[in-house]
Each structure stands twice: as structure tokens, then as C-alpha cells.
Coordinates of C-alpha atoms in Angstrom, one line a residue:
Chain A
M844 CA -22.1 3.9 -19.8
E845 CA -22.2 1.3 -17.1
T846 CA -23.2 2.3 -13.6
S847 CA -19.7 1.6 -12.2
K848 CA -18.1 3.9 -14.9
A849 CA -20.6 6.6 -14.2
E850 CA -19.9 6.4 -10.5
A851 CA -16.1 6.3 -11.2
L852 CA -16.4 9.4 -13.4
K853 CA -18.3 11.3 -10.6
R854 CA -15.6 10.4 -8.1
M855 CA -12.8 11.4 -10.5
K856 CA -14.3 14.9 -11.0
S857 CA -14.3 15.3 -7.2
I858 CA -10.7 14.0 -7.1
A859 CA -9.7 16.5 -9.8
G860 CA -11.1 19.3 -7.5
H861 CA -9.1 17.8 -4.6
V862 CA -5.9 17.8 -6.6
R863 CA -6.4 21.5 -7.6
G864 CA -6.9 22.2 -3.9
I865 CA -3.5 20.6 -3.1
E866 CA -1.9 22.7 -5.8
K867 CA -3.3 25.8 -4.1
M868 CA -2.0 24.6 -0.7
L869 CA 1.5 24.3 -2.2
Q870 CA 1.3 27.7 -3.8
A871 CA 0.2 29.2 -0.5
D872 CA 3.2 27.5 1.1
E873 CA 1.1 25.5 3.6
Y874 CA 2.5 23.2 6.2
C875 CA 4.0 20.1 4.5
I876 CA 2.3 17.5 6.8
D877 CA -1.1 19.0 6.0
V878 CA -0.4 18.7 2.3
I879 CA 0.8 15.1 2.7
K880 CA -2.4 14.2 4.6
Q881 CA -4.5 15.6 1.7
I882 CA -2.5 13.6 -0.8
Q883 CA -3.2 10.5 1.3
A884 CA -6.9 11.4 1.2
V885 CA -6.7 11.6 -2.6
Q886 CA -5.1 8.2 -2.7
A887 CA -7.8 6.6 -0.6
A888 CA -10.4 8.1 -2.9
L889 CA -8.5 6.7 -5.9
N890 CA -8.5 3.3 -4.3
K891 CA -12.3 3.5 -4.2
V892 CA -12.5 4.4 -7.9
S893 CA -10.3 1.4 -8.8
T894 CA -12.4 -1.0 -6.7
T895 CA -15.6 0.4 -8.2
L896 CA -14.3 -0.1 -11.7
L897 CA -13.0 -3.6 -10.9
E898 CA -16.4 -4.6 -9.6
G899 CA -18.1 -3.4 -12.8
H900 CA -15.4 -5.2 -14.9
L901 CA -15.8 -8.5 -13.0
H902 CA -19.6 -8.4 -13.6
S903 CA -19.3 -7.7 -17.3
C904 CA -16.2 -8.4 -19.3
V905 CA -14.9 -11.1 -17.0
I906 CA -18.2 -13.0 -17.1
T907 CA -18.4 -12.7 -20.9
A908 CA -14.8 -13.8 -21.4
V909 CA -15.0 -16.8 -18.9
Q910 CA -18.2 -18.0 -20.5
G911 CA -16.9 -17.5 -24.0
E912 CA -15.3 -20.1 -26.3
D913 CA -12.1 -18.1 -26.8
M914 CA -9.6 -19.7 -24.4
K915 CA -6.8 -17.2 -25.2
E916 CA -9.1 -14.2 -24.5
R917 CA -10.2 -15.8 -21.2
E918 CA -6.6 -16.3 -20.2
R919 CA -5.8 -12.7 -21.1
V920 CA -8.7 -11.3 -19.0
L921 CA -7.9 -13.4 -15.9
E922 CA -4.2 -12.5 -16.2
E923 CA -5.1 -8.8 -16.3
I924 CA -6.9 -9.1 -12.9
A925 CA -3.9 -10.8 -11.3
N926 CA -1.8 -8.0 -12.7
V927 CA -3.8 -5.1 -11.3
F928 CA -4.0 -6.9 -8.0
S929 CA -0.2 -7.4 -8.0
T930 CA 0.3 -3.7 -8.8
A931 CA -2.2 -2.7 -6.1
T932 CA -0.2 -4.4 -3.4
K933 CA 2.8 -2.3 -4.5
V934 CA 1.3 1.2 -5.0
Chain B
M1346 CA 9.0 28.5 -1.5
E1347 CA 11.3 25.6 -0.6
T1348 CA 12.8 23.5 -3.4
S1349 CA 10.8 20.5 -2.3
K1350 CA 7.5 22.4 -2.4
A1351 CA 8.4 23.8 -5.8
E1352 CA 9.1 20.3 -7.1
A1353 CA 5.9 19.0 -5.5
L1354 CA 3.9 21.7 -7.2
K1355 CA 5.4 20.9 -10.6
R1356 CA 4.5 17.2 -10.1
M1357 CA 1.0 18.0 -8.9
K1358 CA 0.3 20.0 -12.0
S1359 CA 1.3 17.1 -14.1
I1360 CA -0.9 14.8 -11.9
A1361 CA -3.8 17.1 -12.4
G1362 CA -3.4 16.7 -16.2
H1363 CA -3.2 12.9 -15.7
V1364 CA -6.5 13.0 -13.6
R1365 CA -8.2 14.9 -16.4
G1366 CA -7.0 12.3 -18.9
I1367 CA -8.6 9.6 -16.8
E1368 CA -11.9 11.5 -16.7
K1369 CA -11.8 11.6 -20.5
M1370 CA -11.1 7.8 -20.6
L1371 CA -14.2 7.2 -18.5
Q1372 CA -16.3 9.5 -20.7
A1373 CA -15.1 7.7 -23.8
D1374 CA -16.1 4.4 -22.1
E1375 CA -12.6 3.0 -22.4
Y1376 CA -11.6 -0.5 -21.1
C1377 CA -11.8 -0.7 -17.3
I1378 CA -8.4 -2.3 -16.8
D1379 CA -6.7 0.4 -18.8
V1380 CA -8.4 3.1 -16.6
I1381 CA -7.3 1.2 -13.4
K1382 CA -3.7 1.1 -14.7
Q1383 CA -3.8 4.9 -15.2
I1384 CA -5.2 5.3 -11.7
Q1385 CA -2.3 3.2 -10.3
A1386 CA 0.2 5.4 -12.2
V1387 CA -1.3 8.5 -10.6
Q1388 CA -1.0 6.9 -7.2
A1389 CA 2.7 6.1 -7.8
A1390 CA 3.2 9.7 -8.8
L1391 CA 1.4 10.9 -5.6
N1392 CA 3.7 8.7 -3.6
K1393 CA 6.7 10.5 -5.1
V1394 CA 5.2 13.9 -4.2
S1395 CA 4.6 12.8 -0.6
T1396 CA 8.2 11.5 -0.3
T1397 CA 9.5 14.8 -1.8
L1398 CA 7.5 16.8 0.7
L1399 CA 8.5 14.7 3.6
E1400 CA 12.2 15.0 2.7
G1401 CA 11.9 18.8 2.7
H1402 CA 10.0 18.7 5.9
L1403 CA 12.6 16.6 7.7
H1404 CA 15.3 19.0 6.6
S1405 CA 13.5 22.1 7.8
C1406 CA 10.7 22.0 10.4
V1407 CA 11.8 18.8 12.0
I1408 CA 15.4 20.0 12.5
T1409 CA 14.1 23.3 13.9
A1410 CA 11.6 21.6 16.3
V1411 CA 14.1 18.9 17.5
Q1412 CA 16.8 21.5 18.1
G1413 CA 14.3 23.9 19.8
E1414 CA 13.5 24.3 23.5
D1415 CA 9.8 23.6 23.2
M1416 CA 9.4 20.0 24.2
K1417 CA 5.7 19.9 23.4
E1418 CA 6.3 21.2 19.9
R1419 CA 9.1 18.7 19.3
E1420 CA 6.8 15.9 20.4
R1421 CA 4.0 17.1 18.1
V1422 CA 6.3 17.2 15.1
L1423 CA 7.7 13.7 15.7
E1424 CA 4.3 12.3 16.3
E1425 CA 3.1 13.8 12.9
I1426 CA 5.8 11.8 11.1
A1427 CA 4.8 8.6 12.8
N1428 CA 1.2 9.3 11.8
V1429 CA 1.8 10.0 8.1
F1430 CA 4.0 6.8 8.0
S1431 CA 1.2 4.8 9.6
T1432 CA -1.3 6.1 7.1
A1433 CA 1.1 5.5 4.2
T1434 CA 1.2 1.8 5.1
K1435 CA -2.6 1.7 4.8
V1436 CA -3.3 3.8 1.7
Chain C
M476 CA 15.6 -2.9 25.3
E477 CA 13.5 0.2 24.6
T478 CA 9.7 -0.1 25.2
S479 CA 9.0 0.2 21.5
K480 CA 11.3 -2.7 20.7
A481 CA 9.8 -4.8 23.5
E482 CA 6.4 -4.2 22.1
A483 CA 7.5 -4.9 18.5
L484 CA 9.1 -8.2 19.7
K485 CA 5.8 -9.3 21.4
R486 CA 3.9 -8.5 18.2
M487 CA 6.4 -10.3 16.0
K488 CA 6.0 -13.5 18.1
S489 CA 2.3 -13.3 17.6
I490 CA 2.9 -12.7 13.8
A491 CA 5.2 -15.7 13.7
G492 CA 2.3 -17.8 15.1
H493 CA -0.1 -16.3 12.5
V494 CA 2.4 -17.2 9.7
R495 CA 2.6 -20.8 10.9
G496 CA -1.2 -20.9 10.9
I497 CA -1.2 -19.8 7.2
E498 CA 1.2 -22.6 6.4
K499 CA -1.2 -25.1 8.0
M500 CA -4.1 -23.6 6.0
L501 CA -2.2 -24.1 2.8
Q502 CA -1.2 -27.7 3.8
A503 CA -4.9 -28.4 4.5
D504 CA -5.7 -27.0 1.1
E505 CA -8.0 -24.4 2.5
Y506 CA -10.0 -21.9 0.3
C507 CA -7.6 -19.5 -1.4
I508 CA -9.5 -16.4 -0.5
D509 CA -9.5 -17.3 3.2
V510 CA -5.7 -17.7 3.0
I511 CA -5.3 -14.3 1.2
K512 CA -7.4 -12.6 3.9
Q513 CA -5.1 -14.1 6.6
I514 CA -2.1 -12.8 4.7
Q515 CA -3.6 -9.4 4.6
A516 CA -4.2 -9.6 8.3
V517 CA -0.5 -10.4 8.8
Q518 CA 0.5 -7.4 6.7
A519 CA -1.7 -5.1 8.7
A520 CA 0.0 -6.4 11.9
L521 CA 3.4 -5.9 10.3
N522 CA 2.4 -2.3 9.5
K523 CA 1.8 -1.8 13.2
V524 CA 5.2 -3.2 14.2
S525 CA 6.9 -0.8 11.7
T526 CA 5.0 2.2 13.0
T527 CA 5.8 1.2 16.6
L528 CA 9.5 0.9 15.8
L529 CA 9.6 4.2 13.8
E530 CA 8.0 6.0 16.8
G531 CA 10.7 4.7 19.1
H532 CA 13.4 5.5 16.6
L533 CA 12.1 9.1 16.2
H534 CA 12.2 9.6 19.9
S535 CA 15.7 8.2 20.4
C536 CA 18.2 8.0 17.6
V537 CA 16.6 10.8 15.5
I538 CA 16.7 13.3 18.4
T539 CA 20.2 12.4 19.3
A540 CA 21.4 12.8 15.7
V541 CA 19.5 16.0 15.0
Q542 CA 20.8 17.6 18.2
G543 CA 24.3 16.3 17.6
E544 CA 27.2 18.1 16.0
D545 CA 27.8 15.5 13.2
M546 CA 26.1 17.0 10.2
K547 CA 26.8 13.9 8.0
E548 CA 25.2 11.6 10.6
R549 CA 22.2 13.9 10.9
E550 CA 21.8 13.8 7.2
R551 CA 22.0 10.0 7.1
V552 CA 19.4 9.6 9.8
L553 CA 16.9 11.9 8.1
E554 CA 17.5 10.3 4.8
E555 CA 16.7 6.9 6.2
I556 CA 13.3 8.0 7.4
A557 CA 12.5 9.4 4.0
N558 CA 13.6 6.1 2.5
V559 CA 11.4 3.8 4.7
F560 CA 8.5 6.2 4.1
S561 CA 9.1 5.9 0.3
T562 CA 9.2 2.1 0.5
A563 CA 6.2 2.0 2.8
T564 CA 4.1 3.7 0.1
K565 CA 5.1 1.0 -2.3
V566 CA 4.8 -2.2 -0.3
Chain D
M1465 CA -2.6 -29.5 -4.0
E1466 CA -2.6 -27.1 -6.9
T1467 CA 0.7 -25.7 -8.2
S1468 CA -0.1 -22.2 -6.9
K1469 CA -0.8 -23.5 -3.4
A1470 CA 2.4 -25.6 -3.4
E1471 CA 4.4 -22.5 -4.5
A1472 CA 2.6 -20.4 -1.9
L1473 CA 3.5 -22.9 0.8
K1474 CA 7.1 -22.9 -0.2
R1475 CA 7.2 -19.2 0.0
M1476 CA 5.4 -19.1 3.4
K1477 CA 8.0 -21.4 4.9
S1478 CA 10.7 -19.0 3.7
I1479 CA 8.8 -16.1 5.1
A1480 CA 8.4 -17.9 8.5
G1481 CA 12.2 -18.1 8.6
H1482 CA 12.5 -14.4 7.8
V1483 CA 10.0 -13.5 10.6
R1484 CA 12.1 -15.6 13.1
G1485 CA 15.2 -13.6 11.9
I1486 CA 13.4 -10.3 12.7
E1487 CA 12.6 -11.6 16.2
K1488 CA 16.3 -12.3 16.7
M1489 CA 17.2 -8.8 15.4
L1490 CA 14.8 -7.3 18.0
Q1491 CA 16.2 -9.5 20.8
A1492 CA 19.7 -8.4 19.8
D1493 CA 18.6 -4.8 20.0
E1494 CA 19.5 -4.1 16.4
Y1495 CA 19.1 -0.7 14.7
C1496 CA 15.4 0.1 14.2
I1497 CA 15.6 1.1 10.6
D1498 CA 17.3 -2.2 9.7
V1499 CA 14.4 -4.0 11.3
I1500 CA 11.8 -1.9 9.5
K1501 CA 13.6 -2.7 6.2
Q1502 CA 13.4 -6.4 6.9
I1503 CA 9.7 -6.1 7.8
Q1504 CA 9.1 -4.3 4.5
A1505 CA 10.9 -7.2 2.7
V1506 CA 8.6 -9.7 4.4
Q1507 CA 5.6 -7.6 3.2
A1508 CA 6.8 -7.6 -0.4
A1509 CA 7.2 -11.4 -0.1
L1510 CA 3.7 -11.7 1.3
N1511 CA 2.4 -9.7 -1.7
K1512 CA 3.9 -12.3 -4.0
V1513 CA 2.2 -15.1 -2.1
S1514 CA -1.2 -13.3 -2.3
T1515 CA -0.8 -12.7 -6.1
T1516 CA 0.3 -16.4 -6.6
L1517 CA -2.8 -17.6 -4.7
L1518 CA -5.1 -15.2 -6.6
E1519 CA -3.8 -16.4 -9.9
G1520 CA -4.5 -20.0 -9.0
H1521 CA -7.9 -19.1 -7.7
L1522 CA -8.9 -17.2 -10.9
H1523 CA -7.9 -20.2 -13.0
S1524 CA -9.9 -22.7 -10.9
C1525 CA -12.7 -21.7 -8.6
V1526 CA -13.5 -18.5 -10.5
I1527 CA -13.8 -20.3 -13.8
T1528 CA -16.0 -23.0 -12.3
A1529 CA -18.3 -20.5 -10.6
V1530 CA -18.7 -18.2 -13.6
Q1531 CA -19.4 -21.1 -15.9
G1532 CA -21.8 -22.8 -13.4
E1533 CA -25.5 -22.4 -13.2
D1534 CA -25.6 -21.1 -9.6
M1535 CA -26.0 -17.3 -10.0
K1536 CA -25.7 -16.7 -6.2
E1537 CA -22.4 -18.6 -6.0
R1538 CA -21.0 -16.7 -9.0
E1539 CA -21.9 -13.4 -7.4
R1540 CA -20.3 -14.5 -4.2
V1541 CA -17.0 -15.5 -5.9
L1542 CA -16.8 -12.3 -7.9
E1543 CA -17.6 -10.2 -4.9
E1544 CA -14.7 -11.9 -2.9
I1545 CA -12.2 -10.8 -5.6
A1546 CA -13.4 -7.2 -5.4
N1547 CA -13.1 -7.4 -1.6
V1548 CA -9.5 -8.7 -1.5
F1549 CA -8.6 -6.1 -4.1
S1550 CA -10.1 -3.4 -2.0
T1551 CA -8.3 -4.6 1.1
A1552 CA -5.0 -4.9 -0.9
T1553 CA -5.2 -1.2 -1.7
K1554 CA -5.4 -0.4 2.0
V1555 CA -2.8 -2.8 3.5

């Protein structure tokens, strides 16, 4: 596994724990605003995972595709990056 | 439990499953962009939970505080909403 | 004009100047990433304007509506806040 | 000028008009929520400009840098993309 994926996995395990904690807050009928703040913390953590994964991707698959001979594959890989960026600005 | 919290809890359970699925994708060394897309889907789902909770909060605590006599409490409750909005625009 | 609107107007004038600056960068064919960074700065500035306006709104119209007798109007005002929050999490 | 920059410039001119319209709304003391909605529309339009510029950038500078011999320059260009993505998830 690449370093970026190993780091992402570690972070996701921590996020999974955070999500379970939010479930418990809801079951305990905790104050809504406190729950929303924890959700926002999870979202910030997820942003970091995405960025970590994108960095790894840029330094592996993207380099391979852009240096390769297959124009269609290169196009596909670059388009994917524009797409995740576009979605990122909307999430 | 209020309806909005019950709905939020149901959604959080589903999100917890989604997060575990992403962990498995990373363990199986799946394609980075596919993982990022799933993370973005989780974030969209979390946005819905936050909005659901905020709606419930506006129709309960906020009404109570704004109609109450305690000016400091009212101020605190309104400030909290401005704060979660401010964070929402940054997450 | 309320203080929050006056402050928002001042910020919007500054943002308008920033936007014109970005137009000039594009006309001068400046480096794409530098332009994107300036666009992101404008978006952060717009987030501040929205938060400023929402704060003013919470302390004026929302208080009036929630303390008023018109249940339909109160409902409408609270729903609007949930809506701008929901959109904020997507923009 | 590249096609993506020309398109971005056209969109920025339209956004500049939109920003002036928001200034007028504030001067006319229009309803806060209506102003916030217009600000959110401007932000969605700015997201499109950023994505357009990034697409153009990926298909020009990024290809040149990744296919080039200068490892440091390649690193710099890939890092920039991770950075704008990271900021995008926060704006």
C-alpha cells in the first residue's frame, strides 16, 4: 500500500470512531449545536483524507498516465481530477 | 427524542456503514479517485444531517430562547447559529 | 441602514475591486493557479459578508418574527435560515 | 489566450456585474436573506470559473511539467494542484 493510502486508512479509522461518538451524542439527546460542531469536525477530517489521497494519486497514477503513450487514458485521468475538484467546491 | 434527532441518528448509522466501506476500499488498495468520490458522498450526507439538526434546533431551542426573558441566553443561542453557519461556509 | 448591512456594503465594494483585479489577471494571461488562488480569496471574503448579514438578520427580523403572533411568518423566517445553511454547505 | 482563460474572463465579467447588483441591493436596504442568496449564487459561479481554469491548466502546464525533465518543477506543479484542492474543500 502507498504511504498516502496507509495514512488515509489510519485517519478513516479515527473518523469512524468520531462518527460512532456522534451517534452516541444523538442517542443521549445532546444539544443540537454540539452535535453539528462534531459533524463539522468530521468533515474537516474527511477533507484532509481527500487531500492526502489526491496528493498520492498525483504523484503516482497521474505521472504514469501523463508520461504514457495512451492519449485517451491521459485525458481520462486529467478529467477525473477536474471532476473531484468541481465536486469539492460544492460539498 | 425529537423527530429531527431520530432522523439524524438514522442517517448517522448509514454514514457509519459508508465510512466502514471506505476503510475496506483503502485496505483493498482501490483506485484513489473512487475513494475520494465516496468521501465526497459521505460529506454530502453529513451536510444533510447538519441541516436536519439545525431545522429541529430552530423550531425548538431557538424559539424558546428568543421568546424567553433571558437576554443573555437569547444572545448566546443566536450567536451559535451564526457560528455554525460561518464554519459551514469553510468546511 | 443596519450596522451589519453597512459593513457588508463596505466589504462588497472591496470584493468588487478584487473581482476587477482578477479580470485584469486573466487579460494579462497570468498563471492559472495564481488566478484560482485569488478566486478562492474572494470566496472567503464573500463567506464573511454572508455571515455578517446573517448575524444582523438573526438579531433583527428573526427576533421580530419569533416574538410575533404570526405563526406562518415565523415558520417562513426559520425555514429561510435552514435553507441558506443548507446551500452554504454545498457552495 | 487559451480557450479556458477566455471563458473564465467572460464569466468573471458577468460575476462583476452580479457583485455590483449585490452592492445596489445593500444600498437599497433589501432583505438580508435575498442578499445572502445572491452571494451564494456568485460563489457557485466562481466555483465554475475555478474549475474551468483548472481544466485548462491540467491540459497545458501540468502536461508540460510532468513530461519535462525538471523534477523540481514537476513536483512544484503537482503540489500546487493538491494545494488548491485543499483550499477548495475549506472555502
